[in-house]
């Protein structure tokens, strides 16, 4: 049985638990948007996804600004994407259909899923294709999300709208007295460029690759200039930073304190009062805000405070922004409380660490691509950068040797933060279960990491999406505790010419081949007429897996859309090998 079938069968074997009624507020949809109590636009909420239904990705038009069409790339025509609301313990299923003209994959960010459900770019669904994502929801209750993870297309897809909430509910939260229903409010924070209204133009220049693609205009759940009518009572807000690169320093405009109750992986072990906190791309933080001291008719604004950060260009980090105006309009009570205690978290101990891994984040200013690197490396689809044994506690020491902010994200598990620059007194947004952690310039952050649920290949990368697409990403493989692999895709004892990736492609694609012995290798590209277009390799190569990039725009060539062929010829001590494969350029 193939591995994919095995996983699907094991999932089908599990009992299907009916999912609960979704959080009521999420069920509001775009039709409820028209009433207004002040200037601006009433906060919108995406529709709730029906478990087992279809998630169709396509280009479509939505009204982000009233009366104007904005072209988005979105799931089921919704920006942000439909919200998944699902109970812990149930089985999530979505039939993904790619009706867009680029490869696509869905990553369930922060959700612990089997390898083939994780949306790794190697598992991209080609235009016109489809794939069923299905997995048991084993995470703690909390605020997670989903987004595109296609190779070198993630940033553009997310910017154009391909992201949504994945909220895990947990009946165990019911006894805690937290605000629920209409008082439990998801807020996805993203930034776009006012200069480009009403379109989401994605046209990064060099400074955007350096800093990330920043905007000057916040959208909350896709709403510009947003307001939200609140009652004089306690609310739970689930904040998701769905921006490509912008970091927010969240606060209220009157500096009123509020409580942080949850991090990326669900509830903290206590509610902590703060006046502000940092929220970097990919992170989620839940807060309780009490409006009871305000009078009806007043308002207060959720904002991002100014802060100093590196970078230059038209758009910079640390800009002061108004995110969402709360208009105090009602006297309803949520009945919610700030719990005196939350369920305990068992913390890892640094003394139990079996292995320490060091990740050094650097900038390589050689020009062109691959500026941002981890341990000097740039992402290679078919290269496993390290193996981590399951159930073994590791320390990941992330050394930021660059003058850049890097929110680092690991797939497949929640970790704990040990310290920042040796300081174990962490800010409350860091303490608890995390999957994304901001590493400041020249800072060392130490994480405690353990993979307990699934083996397989996963990703560790910067969640500044321009950095990620620039190659600031590594593959790792969670393996048996004894170190036995199911398979090792890097070791092959035969000649292989692999299918290029991505395919179809535009403008560039990667071609990999394996040679079992050192050999003289020629790799050429031909057009449909058999004319020689490019020579990618023409030299002696050592045994092993190699890859080479082919760009349809390299060297001033402008190649038309269509079918191309690539041919590998290898001459080694064990004889000659030759193979031809087909690929497609789409413009
Ligand atoms: Cu980065």
XYZ file of C-alpha atoms and ligand atoms in Angstrom:
588
model
C 0.000 0.000 0.000
C 1.286 3.425 -0.839
C 1.888 5.814 2.014
C -0.838 8.189 0.880
C -3.421 5.408 0.901
C -2.280 4.268 4.315
C -2.840 7.671 5.809
C -6.245 8.027 4.205
C -7.296 4.613 5.455
C -6.144 5.323 8.975
C -8.179 8.515 8.910
C -11.269 6.747 7.637
C -10.927 4.161 10.369
C -11.412 6.827 13.044
C -14.893 7.624 14.293
C -16.431 10.746 12.780
C -17.629 13.015 15.527
C -20.353 15.449 14.471
C -19.159 18.996 14.693
C -20.826 21.545 16.928
C -22.709 24.601 15.932
C -20.158 27.194 14.846
C -19.407 30.269 16.827
C -22.517 32.315 16.176
C -20.761 35.457 15.174
C -18.833 33.750 12.434
C -22.105 32.884 10.807
C -22.751 36.516 9.969
C -21.982 37.098 6.342
C -21.370 39.841 3.898
C -25.077 40.626 3.597
C -25.167 42.049 7.109
C -22.791 44.823 6.344
C -24.907 47.731 5.367
C -26.011 49.322 8.642
C -23.677 51.953 9.932
C -23.419 53.966 13.106
C -20.528 56.146 12.066
C -18.016 56.837 9.351
C -16.167 53.973 7.823
C -17.209 50.438 7.049
C -18.830 47.991 9.411
C -16.515 45.120 10.255
C -17.126 42.136 7.998
C -16.990 38.436 8.744
C -16.301 35.723 6.209
C -18.896 32.945 5.901
C -18.367 29.721 7.828
C -17.045 26.756 5.867
C -19.251 23.666 5.931
C -17.086 20.741 6.959
C -16.790 18.241 4.123
C -17.515 20.882 1.504
C -15.542 22.264 -1.386
C -12.822 24.869 -1.205
C -12.474 26.163 -4.746
C -9.612 28.533 -5.442
C -10.178 31.026 -8.234
C -9.721 34.609 -9.268
C -12.864 36.546 -8.449
C -14.092 40.042 -7.691
C -15.137 41.237 -4.252
C -16.167 44.646 -2.958
C -13.431 45.552 -0.525
C -14.150 49.262 -1.015
C -17.853 50.001 -1.395
C -19.006 49.954 -4.997
C -15.631 48.958 -6.417
C -14.454 45.595 -7.666
C -11.191 44.250 -6.308
C -9.795 41.199 -8.025
C -8.760 38.609 -5.468
C -7.466 35.057 -5.540
C -9.698 33.434 -3.007
C -11.417 30.350 -1.731
C -15.106 30.184 -2.744
C -15.032 33.833 -3.786
C -14.581 34.981 -0.191
C -11.940 37.396 1.058
C -10.767 36.494 3.638
C -11.485 32.839 2.938
C -14.400 31.094 4.643
C -13.762 30.486 8.333
C -13.322 26.906 9.416
C -14.865 26.403 12.850
C -14.437 22.860 14.056
C -14.465 20.997 17.318
C -11.348 19.318 18.639
C -11.597 15.564 18.053
C -13.618 15.731 14.858
C -12.356 14.987 11.350
C -11.886 17.958 9.053
C -12.412 17.451 5.330
C -12.172 19.944 2.489
C -12.275 19.086 -1.208
C -9.798 21.520 -2.665
C -10.308 22.430 -6.320
C -7.706 24.553 -8.041
C -9.547 26.717 -10.540
C -6.721 29.242 -10.560
C -4.006 29.354 -13.204
C -1.074 28.610 -10.892
C -0.075 25.653 -8.721
C -1.571 25.907 -5.265
C -1.590 24.134 -1.955
C -3.289 24.797 1.393
C -1.233 24.874 4.562
C -3.143 24.550 7.843
C -0.972 26.871 9.879
C -0.398 25.695 13.441
C -2.556 22.624 12.919
C -0.834 19.299 13.503
C -1.588 17.183 10.425
C -0.075 14.221 8.542
C 2.662 15.076 6.056
C 0.504 14.727 2.968
C -2.139 17.031 4.461
C 0.293 19.810 5.375
C 0.270 21.628 2.054
C 3.983 21.337 1.410
C 4.841 22.946 -1.947
C 6.048 19.536 -3.201
C 2.391 18.467 -2.961
C 1.013 21.365 -4.982
C -2.192 20.895 -6.919
C -1.832 21.941 -10.525
C -4.352 24.198 -12.293
C -7.513 22.209 -12.928
C -6.575 19.624 -10.316
C -8.124 18.775 -6.988
C -7.167 17.171 -3.708
C -8.986 16.122 -0.563
C -7.516 17.477 2.622
C -8.731 15.390 5.538
C -7.310 14.950 9.010
C -8.404 14.515 12.607
C -8.321 17.777 14.549
C -5.988 16.986 17.431
C -4.899 20.516 18.322
C -5.983 22.297 21.457
C -8.840 24.737 21.099
C -7.471 27.910 19.591
C -7.137 30.256 16.669
C -5.271 28.822 13.716
C -5.447 29.683 10.027
C -4.923 28.401 6.543
C -3.159 29.930 3.584
C -1.394 29.276 0.302
C 2.006 27.570 0.435
C 2.908 27.151 -3.242
C 6.576 27.348 -4.145
C 7.608 30.999 -4.620
C 3.932 31.982 -4.957
C 2.895 32.065 -1.301
C 3.362 35.790 -0.811
C 1.392 36.805 -3.886
C -1.414 34.327 -3.226
C -1.830 35.433 0.387
C -1.630 39.099 -0.567
C -4.392 38.551 -3.129
C -6.658 36.943 -0.562
C -5.858 33.248 -0.164
C -6.023 32.891 3.639
C -8.697 32.280 6.246
C -9.380 31.323 9.853
C -9.205 27.768 11.181
C -10.766 27.954 14.635
C -10.694 24.897 16.864
C -13.366 24.845 19.547
C -12.981 22.785 22.675
C -15.862 21.923 25.007
C -13.374 22.154 27.891
C -13.291 25.920 27.354
C -17.003 26.165 28.159
C -16.524 26.116 31.924
C -14.052 28.965 32.000
C -16.526 31.820 31.713
C -14.965 33.342 28.608
C -17.166 35.525 26.395
C -18.855 33.445 23.680
C -21.178 33.846 20.699
C -21.419 37.433 19.473
C -18.781 38.409 22.029
C -16.138 36.049 20.584
C -14.754 37.905 17.580
C -12.072 36.808 15.094
C -9.991 39.666 13.652
C -7.675 39.048 10.731
C -5.273 41.965 10.332
C -3.692 42.611 6.944
C -2.136 45.596 5.216
C -2.552 46.771 1.650
C -1.362 49.857 -0.255
C -3.615 52.912 -0.439
C -1.781 53.934 -3.601
C -3.221 50.857 -5.315
C -6.888 51.153 -4.315
C -9.064 49.336 -5.325
C -6.655 46.603 -6.503
C -4.276 44.385 -4.540
C -1.344 44.983 -6.879
C 1.561 42.735 -6.030
C 4.687 44.096 -7.636
C 7.576 43.788 -5.174
C 10.737 45.750 -5.859
C 14.122 45.130 -4.258
C 13.266 46.928 -1.000
C 10.097 44.801 -0.744
C 12.129 41.612 -0.972
C 14.466 43.033 1.669
C 11.821 44.225 4.141
C 8.778 42.313 3.025
C 5.843 43.743 1.093
C 4.398 46.359 3.458
C 1.311 48.516 3.068
C 0.029 51.657 4.704
C -3.614 50.642 4.877
C -4.917 48.095 7.367
C -7.810 45.812 6.467
C -9.578 43.951 9.268
C -11.340 40.824 8.003
C -10.932 42.475 4.618
C -12.624 45.686 5.801
C -10.923 49.047 5.196
C -11.537 51.880 7.672
C -13.385 49.374 9.838
C -15.606 49.941 12.850
C -17.357 47.450 15.104
C -20.330 48.198 17.355
C -19.762 46.875 20.859
C -21.709 46.741 24.104
C -20.416 47.892 27.475
C -19.125 44.432 28.351
C -16.233 41.968 28.064
C -15.232 40.665 24.606
C -12.868 37.959 23.388
C -10.923 38.993 20.284
C -8.942 36.421 18.304
C -6.232 38.395 16.536
C -4.526 36.862 13.517
C -1.738 38.675 11.739
C -2.442 37.604 8.161
C -0.131 40.234 6.682
C 2.739 39.320 4.398
C 5.346 41.183 6.393
C 3.935 43.848 8.694
C 4.412 43.580 12.443
C 1.845 45.281 14.675
C 2.272 46.646 18.181
C -1.295 46.147 19.322
C -2.834 48.606 21.809
C -5.962 50.627 22.487
C -5.914 54.308 21.541
C -6.496 55.383 25.170
C -3.802 52.985 26.406
C -6.397 51.085 28.462
C -5.072 47.722 29.663
C -6.527 44.411 28.471
C -5.731 40.730 29.014
C -3.853 38.266 26.811
C -5.422 34.823 27.199
C -4.096 32.761 24.296
C -1.073 32.390 22.027
C -0.712 30.509 18.698
C -1.544 27.098 20.182
C -4.517 28.020 22.364
C -5.075 29.247 25.891
C -2.245 30.373 28.109
C -2.150 29.105 31.673
C -3.174 32.508 32.979
C -4.672 35.741 31.732
C -2.011 38.456 31.734
C -2.806 42.156 31.754
C -0.911 44.293 29.265
C -1.146 47.660 27.533
C 0.388 46.478 24.271
C 2.032 43.497 22.592
C 3.729 42.602 19.319
C 1.968 40.493 16.700
C 4.126 39.375 13.787
C 3.004 37.715 10.534
C 1.557 34.246 11.136
C 1.078 34.802 14.878
C -2.243 34.689 16.713
C -2.924 36.226 20.098
C -6.279 36.277 21.835
C -7.250 39.103 24.151
C -10.103 40.055 26.473
C -11.179 43.687 26.246
C -13.617 45.201 28.732
C -15.729 48.081 27.383
C -17.850 48.471 30.529
C -16.117 51.674 31.647
C -17.024 53.528 28.437
C -20.229 55.447 27.847
C -22.562 54.807 24.970
C -21.589 57.109 22.124
C -17.890 56.936 22.904
C -15.363 55.054 20.819
C -11.900 53.643 21.249
C -9.592 52.382 18.524
C -7.533 49.232 18.298
C -4.280 50.430 16.834
C -0.704 49.626 16.080
C 1.653 51.861 18.025
C 4.711 53.323 16.307
C 7.975 51.503 16.921
C 11.498 51.674 15.593
C 12.521 48.992 13.136
C 15.155 48.567 10.455
C 14.413 48.998 6.782
C 13.961 51.699 4.187
C 11.930 52.479 1.125
C 8.441 53.869 0.700
C 6.848 51.498 3.210
C 8.473 50.815 6.565
C 7.850 48.735 9.661
C 6.692 50.466 12.812
C 4.239 52.878 11.193
C 1.448 54.006 13.516
C -1.868 52.650 12.202
C -5.509 52.726 13.248
C -6.797 49.176 12.861
C -10.387 49.008 14.092
C -12.668 51.538 15.786
C -14.909 50.183 18.525
C -18.135 52.220 18.738
C -19.755 51.730 22.134
C -23.422 51.434 21.228
C -25.102 48.865 23.469
C -25.785 47.655 26.982
C -25.829 43.912 26.367
C -23.790 41.751 28.692
C -21.596 38.921 27.432
C -21.638 37.364 30.877
C -17.950 36.699 30.328
C -15.242 37.067 32.939
C -11.470 37.286 32.972
C -10.786 33.839 34.426
C -8.711 33.830 37.585
C -7.038 30.679 36.293
C -6.749 28.895 32.967
C -5.911 25.204 32.410
C -2.280 24.448 33.260
C 0.420 24.006 30.616
C 3.202 21.541 31.270
C 6.410 23.285 30.367
C 9.410 21.562 28.849
C 12.611 21.680 30.837
C 15.864 22.741 29.189
C 17.609 20.011 31.187
C 15.693 17.348 29.209
C 17.066 18.539 25.868
C 18.610 15.695 23.842
C 19.814 17.706 20.852
C 20.570 21.358 20.207
C 20.230 22.698 16.672
C 21.462 26.123 15.647
C 19.833 28.204 12.929
C 21.683 31.332 11.886
C 19.647 33.876 9.944
C 21.670 35.940 7.512
C 21.427 38.357 4.645
C 23.468 37.578 1.571
C 23.832 40.719 -0.501
C 25.229 39.041 -3.580
C 22.496 40.629 -5.657
C 19.363 39.116 -7.081
C 17.479 36.375 -5.306
C 18.103 34.385 -2.143
C 19.082 37.305 0.034
C 17.598 35.842 3.217
C 19.075 32.549 4.321
C 19.102 30.033 7.141
C 22.523 28.530 7.885
C 23.665 29.896 4.544
C 21.065 27.801 2.752
C 18.270 28.587 0.348
C 15.191 26.380 0.016
C 15.580 23.281 -2.139
C 12.397 21.339 -2.750
C 14.065 17.928 -2.803
C 16.679 18.438 -0.109
C 16.018 17.308 3.473
C 18.073 19.628 5.642
C 17.948 17.591 8.808
C 16.133 14.774 10.537
C 14.513 15.094 13.916
C 13.627 11.979 15.872
C 10.068 11.807 17.098
C 9.387 12.314 20.843
C 12.822 13.757 21.496
C 13.098 17.182 23.110
C 15.296 19.531 21.101
C 16.562 23.017 21.633
C 16.405 25.188 18.511
C 18.700 28.123 18.890
C 17.795 30.791 16.352
C 20.551 33.355 15.954
C 19.486 36.378 13.963
C 22.738 37.637 12.472
C 20.897 40.120 10.280
C 19.476 43.590 10.711
C 15.985 42.287 9.844
C 12.914 41.073 11.711
C 12.181 37.411 11.074
C 8.995 35.727 12.349
C 10.101 32.078 12.243
C 7.462 29.378 11.809
C 7.711 25.632 12.208
C 5.141 23.282 10.731
C 3.652 20.227 12.409
C 3.797 21.073 16.082
C 3.568 23.709 18.759
C 6.787 24.630 20.541
C 7.645 26.638 23.628
C 9.940 29.632 23.825
C 12.769 29.243 26.319
C 14.456 32.625 26.218
C 15.320 35.764 24.282
C 19.000 36.720 24.472
C 19.243 34.483 27.517
C 16.377 36.201 29.285
C 13.735 33.687 30.388
C 11.321 36.419 31.513
C 9.283 36.374 28.338
C 6.574 38.791 27.278
C 3.106 37.235 27.702
C 2.566 36.865 23.942
C 5.584 34.498 23.845
C 4.698 32.306 26.803
C 2.469 29.310 26.022
C 2.179 27.133 22.915
C 3.664 28.761 19.827
C 4.300 27.941 16.185
C 5.601 31.325 15.034
C 8.103 33.463 16.906
C 9.467 36.883 16.069
C 13.264 37.006 16.141
C 14.501 40.581 16.357
C 17.671 41.869 14.665
C 20.823 40.380 16.230
C 18.748 38.522 18.799
C 19.085 34.870 19.831
C 15.822 33.078 20.587
C 15.898 29.583 22.047
C 12.946 27.249 21.504
C 12.057 23.931 23.089
C 10.712 21.620 20.428
C 9.225 18.142 20.388
C 7.372 16.308 17.611
C 4.948 13.839 19.085
C 2.225 13.130 16.530
C 3.388 12.618 12.978
C 6.484 11.586 11.117
C 7.302 13.004 7.712
C 8.643 15.996 5.876
C 7.780 19.466 7.144
C 8.992 23.048 6.834
C 10.767 25.598 8.991
C 10.749 29.075 7.509
C 10.443 32.794 7.907
C 6.811 33.923 7.858
C 7.703 37.223 6.301
C 6.280 35.847 3.066
C 8.684 37.719 0.801
C 11.561 36.216 2.791
C 9.943 32.778 2.536
C 9.474 33.010 -1.231
C 13.045 34.287 -1.480
C 14.122 30.906 -0.123
C 14.332 31.474 3.640
C 12.941 28.008 4.287
C 14.283 24.543 5.071
C 12.878 21.027 4.902
C 13.180 18.723 7.858
C 11.955 15.228 8.400
C 10.502 13.823 11.597
C 11.736 10.234 11.774
C 11.388 7.211 14.032
C 12.913 7.612 17.459
C 15.437 4.920 16.507
C 16.319 6.817 13.335
C 14.890 4.382 10.787
C 13.471 6.057 7.708
C 10.436 4.829 5.862
C 12.240 6.002 2.805
C 15.024 8.369 2.053
C 14.280 10.311 -1.038
C 17.770 11.723 -1.261
C 19.530 8.411 -1.719
C 18.901 6.626 -4.989
C 21.071 4.046 -6.705
C 19.748 4.606 -10.191
C 19.614 7.344 -12.813
C 16.600 9.556 -12.421
C 15.376 12.528 -14.355
C 12.634 13.973 -12.181
C 9.619 15.980 -13.206
C 10.396 19.683 -13.093
C 8.804 21.733 -10.360
C 6.674 23.750 -10.494
C 4.971 22.549 -13.630
C 3.377 24.327 -15.400
C 5.757 27.149 -14.611
C 6.282 30.869 -15.108
C 8.879 32.172 -15.317
C 11.178 29.598 -13.711
C 11.198 25.978 -12.671
C 13.557 23.529 -11.042
C 14.815 20.343 -12.723
C 16.313 17.607 -10.534
C 18.227 14.504 -11.531
C 20.032 11.737 -9.739
C 23.203 9.998 -10.891
C 24.426 6.888 -9.029
C 28.076 7.425 -10.009
C 30.035 10.468 -11.056
C 29.304 11.177 -14.688
C 29.593 13.744 -17.443
C 26.158 15.350 -17.542
C 24.465 17.305 -20.278
C 21.033 18.773 -19.573
C 19.387 20.689 -22.391
C 16.032 22.297 -23.054
C 14.281 22.026 -26.424
C 11.148 23.590 -27.837
C 8.335 21.640 -29.463
C 10.107 21.754 -32.829
C 13.185 20.171 -31.305
C 15.256 23.328 -31.445
C 17.909 23.643 -28.758
C 16.818 26.450 -26.390
C 19.256 26.236 -23.481
C 22.081 24.168 -22.033
C 21.598 23.954 -18.283
C 24.418 21.544 -17.428
C 27.499 20.571 -19.422
C 30.105 19.246 -17.007
C 31.232 16.341 -14.868
C 29.071 15.889 -11.736
C 29.540 13.847 -8.586
C 27.085 11.085 -7.724
C 23.887 12.137 -6.000
C 20.850 14.311 -6.444
C 21.346 17.593 -8.268
C 19.008 20.314 -9.316
C 19.164 23.238 -11.674
C 16.881 26.192 -12.255
C 15.485 26.976 -15.677
C 14.121 30.434 -16.270
C 12.074 31.313 -19.319
C 13.295 34.876 -19.003
C 17.009 34.222 -18.373
C 19.596 35.817 -20.621
C 17.136 38.185 -22.237
C 15.234 35.342 -23.892
C 11.500 35.703 -24.085
C 10.027 32.263 -24.560
C 6.398 31.834 -25.603
C 3.908 29.743 -23.638
C 3.829 26.121 -24.607
C 5.373 22.700 -24.287
C 9.126 22.316 -23.821
C 11.296 19.266 -23.393
C 14.355 18.694 -21.268
C 16.837 15.945 -21.918
C 19.399 14.486 -19.566
C 22.424 12.652 -20.944
C 24.864 11.172 -18.449
C 28.042 9.265 -19.293
C 29.646 7.506 -16.363
C 31.689 4.403 -15.558
C 28.491 2.312 -15.523
C 27.493 3.349 -19.041
C 25.296 5.979 -20.632
C 21.875 7.184 -19.624
C 19.482 9.401 -21.472
C 15.927 10.511 -20.776
C 13.541 13.200 -21.998
C 10.710 14.814 -20.055
C 8.079 17.358 -20.937
C 7.222 20.613 -19.178
C 4.850 23.484 -19.779
C 5.388 27.228 -19.691
C 2.243 29.264 -19.012
C 2.157 33.024 -19.297
Cu 12.460 36.797 7.464
